[in-house]
Amino acid sequence: CVCVCVCVCVSERAMTSFYVPGVAPIDFRQNDYVEIKAVKLTSSRTQLPYEYYSLPFCRPQTVEYKAENLGEVLRGDRIVNTPFQVFMNSEKKCEILCDKPNKPIKLSLEQSKLLAERIKEEYYVHLIADNLPVATRLEFYPNRDEEIKKKERDVQFEHGYRLGFLDSNKYFLHNHLSFVLYYHKEEVEQSKEHTFRVVRFEVQPQSIRHQDLKADKNGACTLPEPPSFSPQEIDATKENEVLFTYSVHWEESDIKWASRWDTYLTMSDVQIHWFSIINSVVVVFFLSGSILSMIIIRTLRKDIANYNREDDVEDTLEESGWKLVHGDVFRPPQYPMILSSLLGSGIQLFCMILIVIFVAMLGMLSPSSRGALMTTACFLFMFMG
């Protein structure tokens, strides 16, 4: 398990900006449609992924699932379209997501219980835009001084956004999403129109009660100021009314398309329990060392005592105890098939991990090719047999 985790982490972080043929950038023009797709729901507590529409989110008129490879299926990805209407370099202050603009969605008792359960289990929602996963910006201020806070801040990102949060034994849903997309303007000739490339996809989730959103019949809404609204509570004991909204903001960035994955590859993945892995490795090494040392000390204690005796030299010349092991070298093992199976499986896993890391270091496993790492590992495991 530790070897597989190390293989995945090293291979993902070893990817460079080199892209294999067939993975080309998409150039957008002004007001071109940028599709927002949903991937899955994940939680580091349950380790069970769910598809996006397993929860009562707003659906488009036609739900279309993307064809997936073996790696995406093993990862639990279920990429599907969403009703978000995002256009290149076009701002949206606040817009209602569902079909009925001025009427909130009424959640049944079962749907309310399911939402509250997923919020309690700390599920994250994963979206993609131009094959870039969404990330939540987290800002930390190491100093408490107000003047120093403005100058010094630590910015980190986490994959996806939280479905909701728990406060005072009450469940609150993030029903408003503020999308922040960064684009890089490509250099073209003066007579040609500028093209844009998406280089980062961020989201700032908010929980706003539907009475405070002030929706109209045209599908627009008004975001209240932070102190003047209450969060959207989900009561698991009754039916609830929710209004899903979103806003879009575009910013120009100096990051080029070839380097747009650098931010994502440096994120701390919540799915990898580093503390548990290190703790397990330390415990295994400690127990193995202590058990081996106890066996060796108990086995050699008698022989060491005999060597230290000056009056019993003749007894030390006889081979006894652990020195008889050299006779077992030429004897066949008791279970040769089990030994050969374990040895063969170990070489099979070792060759698979080695080739996957080598191919990833060459940059041939692009992060934009979802599931490519898992598919390559499965193929090499079968091929190395």
Short mmCIF file of C-alpha atoms in Angstrom, two decimals:
data_model
loop_
_atom_site.label_atom_id
_atom_site.label_comp_id
_atom_site.label_asym_id
_atom_site.label_seq_id
_atom_site.Cartn_x
_atom_site.Cartn_y
_atom_site.Cartn_z
CA CYS A 1 0.00 0.00 0.00
CA VAL A 2 2.83 2.37 0.89
CA CYS A 3 4.63 1.58 -2.40
CA VAL A 4 1.51 2.31 -4.45
CA CYS A 5 0.92 5.64 -2.63
CA VAL A 6 4.54 6.67 -3.16
CA CYS A 7 4.31 5.67 -6.83
CA VAL A 8 1.18 7.76 -7.38
CA CYS A 9 2.54 10.80 -5.54
CA VAL A 10 5.98 10.74 -7.17
CA SER A 11 4.61 10.16 -10.63
CA GLU A 12 2.02 12.92 -10.33
CA ARG A 13 4.55 15.44 -9.04
CA ALA A 14 7.14 14.41 -11.62
CA MET A 15 4.95 15.53 -14.50
CA THR A 16 6.33 18.47 -16.40
CA SER A 17 4.79 20.81 -18.92
CA PHE A 18 5.48 18.32 -21.72
CA TYR A 19 2.30 17.08 -23.40
CA VAL A 20 1.95 14.12 -25.71
CA PRO A 21 0.41 14.63 -29.16
CA GLY A 22 -3.37 14.83 -29.11
CA VAL A 23 -3.54 16.94 -25.94
CA ALA A 24 -3.70 20.43 -27.41
CA PRO A 25 -4.86 23.71 -25.84
CA ILE A 26 -8.31 25.06 -26.58
CA ASP A 27 -8.44 28.66 -27.78
CA PHE A 28 -11.55 30.61 -26.78
CA ARG A 29 -12.76 33.84 -28.31
CA GLN A 30 -14.72 36.56 -26.59
CA ASN A 31 -18.07 35.27 -25.24
CA ASP A 32 -17.35 31.67 -26.26
CA TYR A 33 -19.09 29.04 -24.15
CA VAL A 34 -16.88 27.47 -21.44
CA GLU A 35 -18.49 24.27 -20.26
CA ILE A 36 -18.51 23.46 -16.55
CA LYS A 37 -18.67 19.74 -15.83
CA ALA A 38 -19.07 17.81 -12.59
CA VAL A 39 -16.74 14.94 -11.73
CA LYS A 40 -17.78 13.39 -8.41
CA LEU A 41 -18.24 13.83 -4.67
CA THR A 42 -15.42 12.65 -2.41
CA SER A 43 -14.71 12.51 1.30
CA SER A 44 -11.52 11.71 3.18
CA ARG A 45 -13.59 10.27 6.02
CA THR A 46 -15.63 7.66 4.15
CA GLN A 47 -13.36 7.10 1.09
CA LEU A 48 -16.55 6.42 -0.94
CA PRO A 49 -17.06 8.57 -4.05
CA TYR A 50 -20.53 9.41 -5.34
CA GLU A 51 -21.68 10.87 -8.61
CA TYR A 52 -22.70 14.52 -8.75
CA TYR A 53 -26.42 13.98 -9.29
CA SER A 54 -26.74 11.58 -6.38
CA LEU A 55 -27.63 14.77 -4.49
CA PRO A 56 -30.54 17.05 -5.47
CA PHE A 57 -28.52 19.58 -7.49
CA CYS A 58 -29.96 21.49 -10.43
CA ARG A 59 -29.93 19.45 -13.63
CA PRO A 60 -29.76 20.54 -17.27
CA GLN A 61 -32.48 19.56 -19.71
CA THR A 62 -30.35 16.69 -21.06
CA VAL A 63 -27.92 14.90 -18.74
CA GLU A 64 -24.94 13.55 -20.69
CA TYR A 65 -22.19 11.44 -19.16
CA LYS A 66 -18.71 11.39 -20.66
CA ALA A 67 -17.22 8.13 -21.92
CA GLU A 68 -14.58 7.04 -19.41
CA ASN A 69 -11.46 4.93 -19.53
CA LEU A 70 -10.47 2.22 -17.06
CA GLY A 71 -8.54 4.61 -14.82
CA GLU A 72 -11.48 7.00 -14.45
CA VAL A 73 -13.80 4.13 -13.57
CA LEU A 74 -11.41 2.88 -10.88
CA ARG A 75 -11.08 6.43 -9.50
CA GLY A 76 -14.86 6.73 -9.27
CA ASP A 77 -15.13 9.59 -11.79
CA ARG A 78 -18.52 10.18 -13.39
CA ILE A 79 -18.03 13.26 -15.55
CA VAL A 80 -21.38 14.85 -16.43
CA ASN A 81 -22.60 18.19 -17.77
CA THR A 82 -24.10 20.89 -15.54
CA PRO A 83 -26.49 23.81 -16.13
CA PHE A 84 -23.85 26.48 -15.38
CA GLN A 85 -23.73 29.06 -18.20
CA VAL A 86 -20.19 30.46 -18.33
CA PHE A 87 -18.87 32.48 -21.26
CA MET A 88 -15.31 33.59 -21.93
CA ASN A 89 -14.46 36.93 -20.31
CA SER A 90 -18.11 37.61 -19.51
CA GLU A 91 -18.96 38.66 -15.96
CA LYS A 92 -22.01 37.53 -14.03
CA LYS A 93 -22.81 39.09 -10.68
CA CYS A 94 -25.49 36.68 -9.54
CA GLU A 95 -27.64 34.27 -11.50
CA ILE A 96 -30.07 31.54 -10.51
CA LEU A 97 -29.12 28.07 -11.61
CA CYS A 98 -32.39 26.15 -11.86
CA ASP A 99 -35.25 26.39 -14.35
CA LYS A 100 -37.65 28.25 -12.08
CA PRO A 101 -35.87 31.55 -11.48
CA ASN A 102 -37.99 33.05 -8.74
CA LYS A 103 -39.00 29.85 -6.95
CA PRO A 104 -36.64 27.90 -4.67
CA ILE A 105 -36.28 24.15 -4.95
CA LYS A 106 -38.29 22.20 -2.42
CA LEU A 107 -36.28 19.34 -0.94
CA SER A 108 -38.15 16.32 0.35
CA LEU A 109 -37.48 14.77 3.74
CA GLU A 110 -35.32 12.02 2.21
CA GLN A 111 -33.29 14.54 0.19
CA SER A 112 -32.79 16.73 3.25
CA LYS A 113 -31.56 13.76 5.27
CA LEU A 114 -29.17 12.78 2.47
CA LEU A 115 -27.74 16.30 2.20
CA ALA A 116 -27.28 16.55 5.96
CA GLU A 117 -25.54 13.16 6.01
CA ARG A 118 -23.13 14.14 3.20
CA ILE A 119 -22.34 17.43 4.95
CA LYS A 120 -21.65 15.57 8.19
CA GLU A 121 -19.30 13.22 6.33
CA GLU A 122 -17.36 16.25 4.99
CA TYR A 123 -17.90 15.64 1.29
CA TYR A 124 -16.25 17.77 -1.38
CA VAL A 125 -17.72 18.62 -4.79
CA HIS A 126 -15.36 18.43 -7.79
CA LEU A 127 -15.98 20.44 -10.97
CA ILE A 128 -13.86 21.00 -14.09
CA ALA A 129 -13.65 23.80 -16.66
CA ASP A 130 -11.59 23.20 -19.80
CA ASN A 131 -10.37 20.01 -18.08
CA LEU A 132 -9.00 22.05 -15.14
CA PRO A 133 -10.26 20.96 -11.70
CA VAL A 134 -11.81 23.56 -9.46
CA ALA A 135 -9.87 24.61 -6.35
CA THR A 136 -10.77 26.55 -3.22
CA ARG A 137 -8.40 29.35 -2.19
CA LEU A 138 -7.46 29.38 1.48
CA GLU A 139 -5.63 32.38 2.93
CA PHE A 140 -3.74 32.14 6.22
CA TYR A 141 -2.25 35.05 8.12
CA PRO A 142 0.74 34.05 10.29
CA ASN A 143 0.75 37.39 12.16
CA ARG A 144 -2.15 38.80 14.15
CA ASP A 145 -1.18 42.41 13.66
CA GLU A 146 -3.66 44.06 11.29
CA GLU A 147 -1.02 46.05 9.43
CA ILE A 148 1.22 43.04 8.90
CA LYS A 149 -1.77 40.90 7.85
CA LYS A 150 -2.24 43.00 4.72
CA LYS A 151 1.37 42.43 3.66
CA GLU A 152 2.01 38.84 4.74
CA ARG A 153 -0.38 36.03 3.93
CA ASP A 154 -0.02 32.37 3.11
CA VAL A 155 -2.21 31.22 0.18
CA GLN A 156 -3.03 27.55 -0.19
CA PHE A 157 -5.46 25.60 -2.34
CA GLU A 158 -7.53 22.47 -1.81
CA HIS A 159 -9.22 20.29 -4.39
CA GLY A 160 -12.91 20.96 -4.96
CA TYR A 161 -15.13 22.83 -2.53
CA ARG A 162 -16.91 21.77 0.63
CA LEU A 163 -20.52 20.74 0.22
CA GLY A 164 -21.41 22.49 3.46
CA PHE A 165 -20.38 22.88 7.07
CA LEU A 166 -21.56 21.94 10.55
CA ASP A 167 -22.02 24.60 13.21
CA SER A 168 -23.69 24.17 16.62
CA ASN A 169 -25.10 20.78 15.53
CA LYS A 170 -26.79 22.45 12.55
CA TYR A 171 -26.10 21.67 8.89
CA PHE A 172 -25.53 24.47 6.39
CA LEU A 173 -25.32 24.07 2.62
CA HIS A 174 -23.06 26.02 0.24
CA ASN A 175 -25.74 27.02 -2.25
CA HIS A 176 -23.93 29.97 -3.89
CA LEU A 177 -20.73 29.48 -5.91
CA SER A 178 -18.51 32.39 -6.90
CA PHE A 179 -16.41 31.19 -9.82
CA VAL A 180 -13.10 32.95 -10.44
CA LEU A 181 -11.52 31.94 -13.75
CA TYR A 182 -8.12 33.10 -14.95
CA TYR A 183 -7.26 33.40 -18.63
CA HIS A 184 -4.07 34.00 -20.57
CA LYS A 185 -4.35 36.22 -23.63
CA GLU A 186 -2.42 34.77 -26.53
CA GLU A 187 -0.30 36.99 -28.75
CA VAL A 188 -1.66 37.24 -32.29
CA GLU A 189 -1.22 39.51 -35.24
CA GLN A 190 -2.83 42.93 -35.21
CA SER A 191 -5.40 42.04 -37.85
CA LYS A 192 -6.60 38.95 -35.95
CA GLU A 193 -8.88 38.71 -32.95
CA HIS A 194 -7.37 37.87 -29.56
CA THR A 195 -7.83 34.35 -28.24
CA PHE A 196 -7.94 33.27 -24.62
CA ARG A 197 -6.88 30.14 -22.75
CA VAL A 198 -8.14 29.08 -19.33
CA VAL A 199 -5.22 28.66 -16.90
CA ARG A 200 -6.89 28.46 -13.47
CA PHE A 201 -10.31 27.63 -12.04
CA GLU A 202 -11.19 28.74 -8.49
CA VAL A 203 -14.38 28.84 -6.48
CA GLN A 204 -15.52 30.60 -3.34
CA PRO A 205 -18.53 28.76 -1.87
CA GLN A 206 -21.05 30.62 0.26
CA SER A 207 -24.11 29.65 2.24
CA ILE A 208 -26.92 32.22 1.81
CA ARG A 209 -30.53 31.77 2.82
CA HIS A 210 -32.87 31.89 -0.16
CA GLN A 211 -34.94 34.72 1.39
CA ASP A 212 -31.84 36.95 1.36
CA LEU A 213 -30.93 36.39 -2.31
CA LYS A 214 -33.81 38.51 -3.72
CA ALA A 215 -34.36 36.70 -7.00
CA ASP A 216 -36.41 38.16 -9.87
CA LYS A 217 -38.31 36.59 -12.77
CA ASN A 218 -35.45 37.10 -15.23
CA GLY A 219 -33.16 34.69 -13.42
CA ALA A 220 -30.99 37.36 -11.79
CA CYS A 221 -30.42 37.80 -8.08
CA THR A 222 -28.80 40.23 -5.68
CA LEU A 223 -26.08 39.13 -3.31
CA PRO A 224 -26.44 40.66 0.15
CA GLU A 225 -23.52 42.03 2.12
CA PRO A 226 -21.83 39.57 4.53
CA PRO A 227 -23.28 40.87 7.84
CA SER A 228 -26.84 41.17 6.51
CA PHE A 229 -27.69 37.55 5.61
CA SER A 230 -28.05 34.19 7.29
CA PRO A 231 -26.61 30.88 6.05
CA GLN A 232 -28.78 28.30 4.31
CA GLU A 233 -29.67 25.69 6.92
CA ILE A 234 -30.63 22.12 6.05
CA ASP A 235 -32.95 20.63 8.64
CA ALA A 236 -32.88 16.84 8.38
CA THR A 237 -36.22 16.49 10.18
CA LYS A 238 -38.38 18.34 7.67
CA GLU A 239 -38.61 19.59 4.09
CA ASN A 240 -36.37 22.51 3.07
CA GLU A 241 -36.36 25.18 0.38
CA VAL A 242 -33.05 25.99 -1.34
CA LEU A 243 -32.06 28.40 -4.09
CA PHE A 244 -28.89 27.51 -6.02
CA THR A 245 -27.06 30.51 -7.48
CA TYR A 246 -23.66 31.32 -8.95
CA SER A 247 -21.52 34.24 -10.11
CA VAL A 248 -18.63 34.40 -12.59
CA HIS A 249 -15.57 36.63 -12.47
CA TRP A 250 -12.69 36.63 -14.98
CA GLU A 251 -9.12 37.79 -14.38
CA GLU A 252 -6.15 38.00 -16.71
CA SER A 253 -3.09 35.98 -15.73
CA ASP A 254 0.55 35.80 -16.82
CA ILE A 255 0.57 32.00 -16.41
CA LYS A 256 0.97 30.27 -19.74
CA TRP A 257 -1.08 27.28 -20.78
CA ALA A 258 1.87 24.85 -20.47
CA SER A 259 2.34 25.83 -16.80
CA ARG A 260 -1.29 25.93 -15.71
CA TRP A 261 -1.04 22.61 -13.81
CA ASP A 262 1.78 23.81 -11.54
CA THR A 263 -0.63 25.13 -8.92
CA TYR A 264 -2.61 21.90 -8.79
CA LEU A 265 0.44 19.64 -8.53
CA THR A 266 1.68 21.51 -5.45
CA MET A 267 -1.62 21.14 -3.57
CA SER A 268 -1.85 19.06 -0.43
CA ASP A 269 -4.17 16.19 -1.27
CA VAL A 270 -6.69 15.46 1.48
CA GLN A 271 -7.20 11.95 0.11
CA ILE A 272 -3.67 10.87 1.09
CA HIS A 273 -3.42 10.31 4.82
CA TRP A 274 0.28 11.08 5.25
CA PHE A 275 0.17 10.90 9.02
CA SER A 276 -1.45 7.47 8.96
CA ILE A 277 1.02 6.17 6.37
CA ILE A 278 4.08 7.43 8.28
CA ASN A 279 2.66 6.19 11.56
CA SER A 280 2.03 2.72 10.12
CA VAL A 281 5.54 2.51 8.61
CA VAL A 282 7.19 3.56 11.89
CA VAL A 283 5.13 1.03 13.87
CA VAL A 284 5.95 -1.78 11.42
CA PHE A 285 9.69 -1.02 11.51
CA PHE A 286 9.70 -0.71 15.28
CA LEU A 287 7.86 -3.97 15.86
CA SER A 288 9.95 -5.82 13.28
CA GLY A 289 13.20 -4.55 14.79
CA SER A 290 12.15 -5.34 18.34
CA ILE A 291 10.93 -8.85 17.48
CA LEU A 292 14.07 -9.67 15.48
CA SER A 293 16.35 -8.36 18.21
CA MET A 294 14.54 -10.44 20.84
CA ILE A 295 14.85 -13.60 18.74
CA ILE A 296 18.53 -13.01 17.99
CA ILE A 297 19.39 -12.23 21.62
CA ARG A 298 17.58 -15.32 22.90
CA THR A 299 19.19 -17.52 20.25
CA LEU A 300 22.73 -16.25 20.64
CA ARG A 301 22.77 -15.81 24.41
CA LYS A 302 23.76 -19.40 25.10
CA ASP A 303 26.47 -19.44 22.42
CA ILE A 304 27.94 -16.16 23.64
CA ALA A 305 28.05 -17.48 27.17
CA ASN A 306 29.86 -20.61 25.97
CA TYR A 307 32.43 -18.55 24.06
CA ASN A 308 33.14 -16.48 27.15
CA ARG A 309 33.96 -19.49 29.29
CA GLU A 310 37.64 -20.26 29.49
CA ASP A 311 37.26 -23.60 31.22
CA ASP A 312 34.92 -25.09 28.60
CA VAL A 313 36.82 -24.54 25.36
CA GLU A 314 36.18 -27.99 23.91
CA ASP A 315 32.41 -27.47 23.86
CA THR A 316 32.74 -24.35 21.73
CA LEU A 317 34.39 -26.30 18.92
CA GLU A 318 31.21 -28.24 18.29
CA GLU A 319 28.70 -26.70 15.90
CA SER A 320 25.37 -26.13 17.57
CA GLY A 321 22.42 -23.79 17.52
CA TRP A 322 22.31 -21.13 14.84
CA LYS A 323 25.57 -22.37 13.19
CA LEU A 324 23.65 -25.35 11.80
CA VAL A 325 21.79 -23.04 9.38
CA HIS A 326 24.46 -23.46 6.69
CA GLY A 327 23.22 -27.02 6.18
CA ASP A 328 19.78 -25.75 5.14
CA VAL A 329 21.15 -23.75 2.20
CA PHE A 330 21.18 -26.77 -0.12
CA ARG A 331 17.80 -28.12 0.99
CA PRO A 332 14.71 -27.36 -1.15
CA PRO A 333 12.03 -25.20 0.54
CA GLN A 334 9.02 -26.90 2.03
CA TYR A 335 6.55 -24.92 -0.15
CA PRO A 336 8.35 -24.05 -3.40
CA MET A 337 5.20 -22.89 -5.26
CA ILE A 338 4.31 -20.34 -2.58
CA LEU A 339 7.89 -19.03 -2.56
CA SER A 340 8.00 -18.71 -6.35
CA SER A 341 4.56 -17.03 -6.42
CA LEU A 342 5.56 -14.44 -3.82
CA LEU A 343 8.87 -13.78 -5.58
CA GLY A 344 7.21 -13.46 -8.98
CA SER A 345 4.47 -11.13 -7.70
CA GLY A 346 7.09 -8.95 -6.01
CA ILE A 347 9.11 -8.60 -9.22
CA GLN A 348 5.89 -7.94 -11.12
CA LEU A 349 4.90 -5.07 -8.79
CA PHE A 350 8.44 -3.69 -8.71
CA CYS A 351 8.71 -3.58 -12.52
CA MET A 352 5.27 -1.99 -12.81
CA ILE A 353 6.09 0.78 -10.31
CA LEU A 354 9.50 1.40 -11.87
CA ILE A 355 8.14 1.76 -15.43
CA VAL A 356 5.21 3.95 -14.33
CA ILE A 357 7.55 6.34 -12.50
CA PHE A 358 9.93 6.42 -15.48
CA VAL A 359 7.13 7.13 -17.98
CA ALA A 360 5.70 9.84 -15.71
CA MET A 361 9.11 11.48 -15.37
CA LEU A 362 9.27 11.72 -19.18
CA GLY A 363 6.00 13.67 -19.06
CA MET A 364 4.00 11.14 -21.08
CA LEU A 365 1.29 10.83 -18.41
CA SER A 366 -0.29 14.25 -18.68
CA PRO A 367 -2.49 15.34 -15.75
CA SER A 368 -5.08 16.50 -18.30
CA SER A 369 -5.52 12.87 -19.39
CA ARG A 370 -7.70 11.74 -16.51
CA GLY A 371 -7.22 8.16 -15.43
CA ALA A 372 -4.12 7.68 -17.61
CA LEU A 373 -1.91 6.90 -14.61
CA MET A 374 -4.27 4.25 -13.25
CA THR A 375 -4.85 2.74 -16.70
CA THR A 376 -1.10 2.50 -17.35
CA ALA A 377 -0.49 0.90 -13.96
CA CYS A 378 -3.20 -1.74 -14.53
CA PHE A 379 -1.95 -2.50 -18.07
CA LEU A 380 1.67 -2.82 -16.92
CA PHE A 381 0.67 -5.04 -13.99
CA MET A 382 -1.02 -7.46 -16.38
CA PHE A 383 1.75 -7.19 -18.97
CA MET A 384 4.54 -7.76 -16.42
CA GLY A 385 2.94 -11.04 -15.40
#
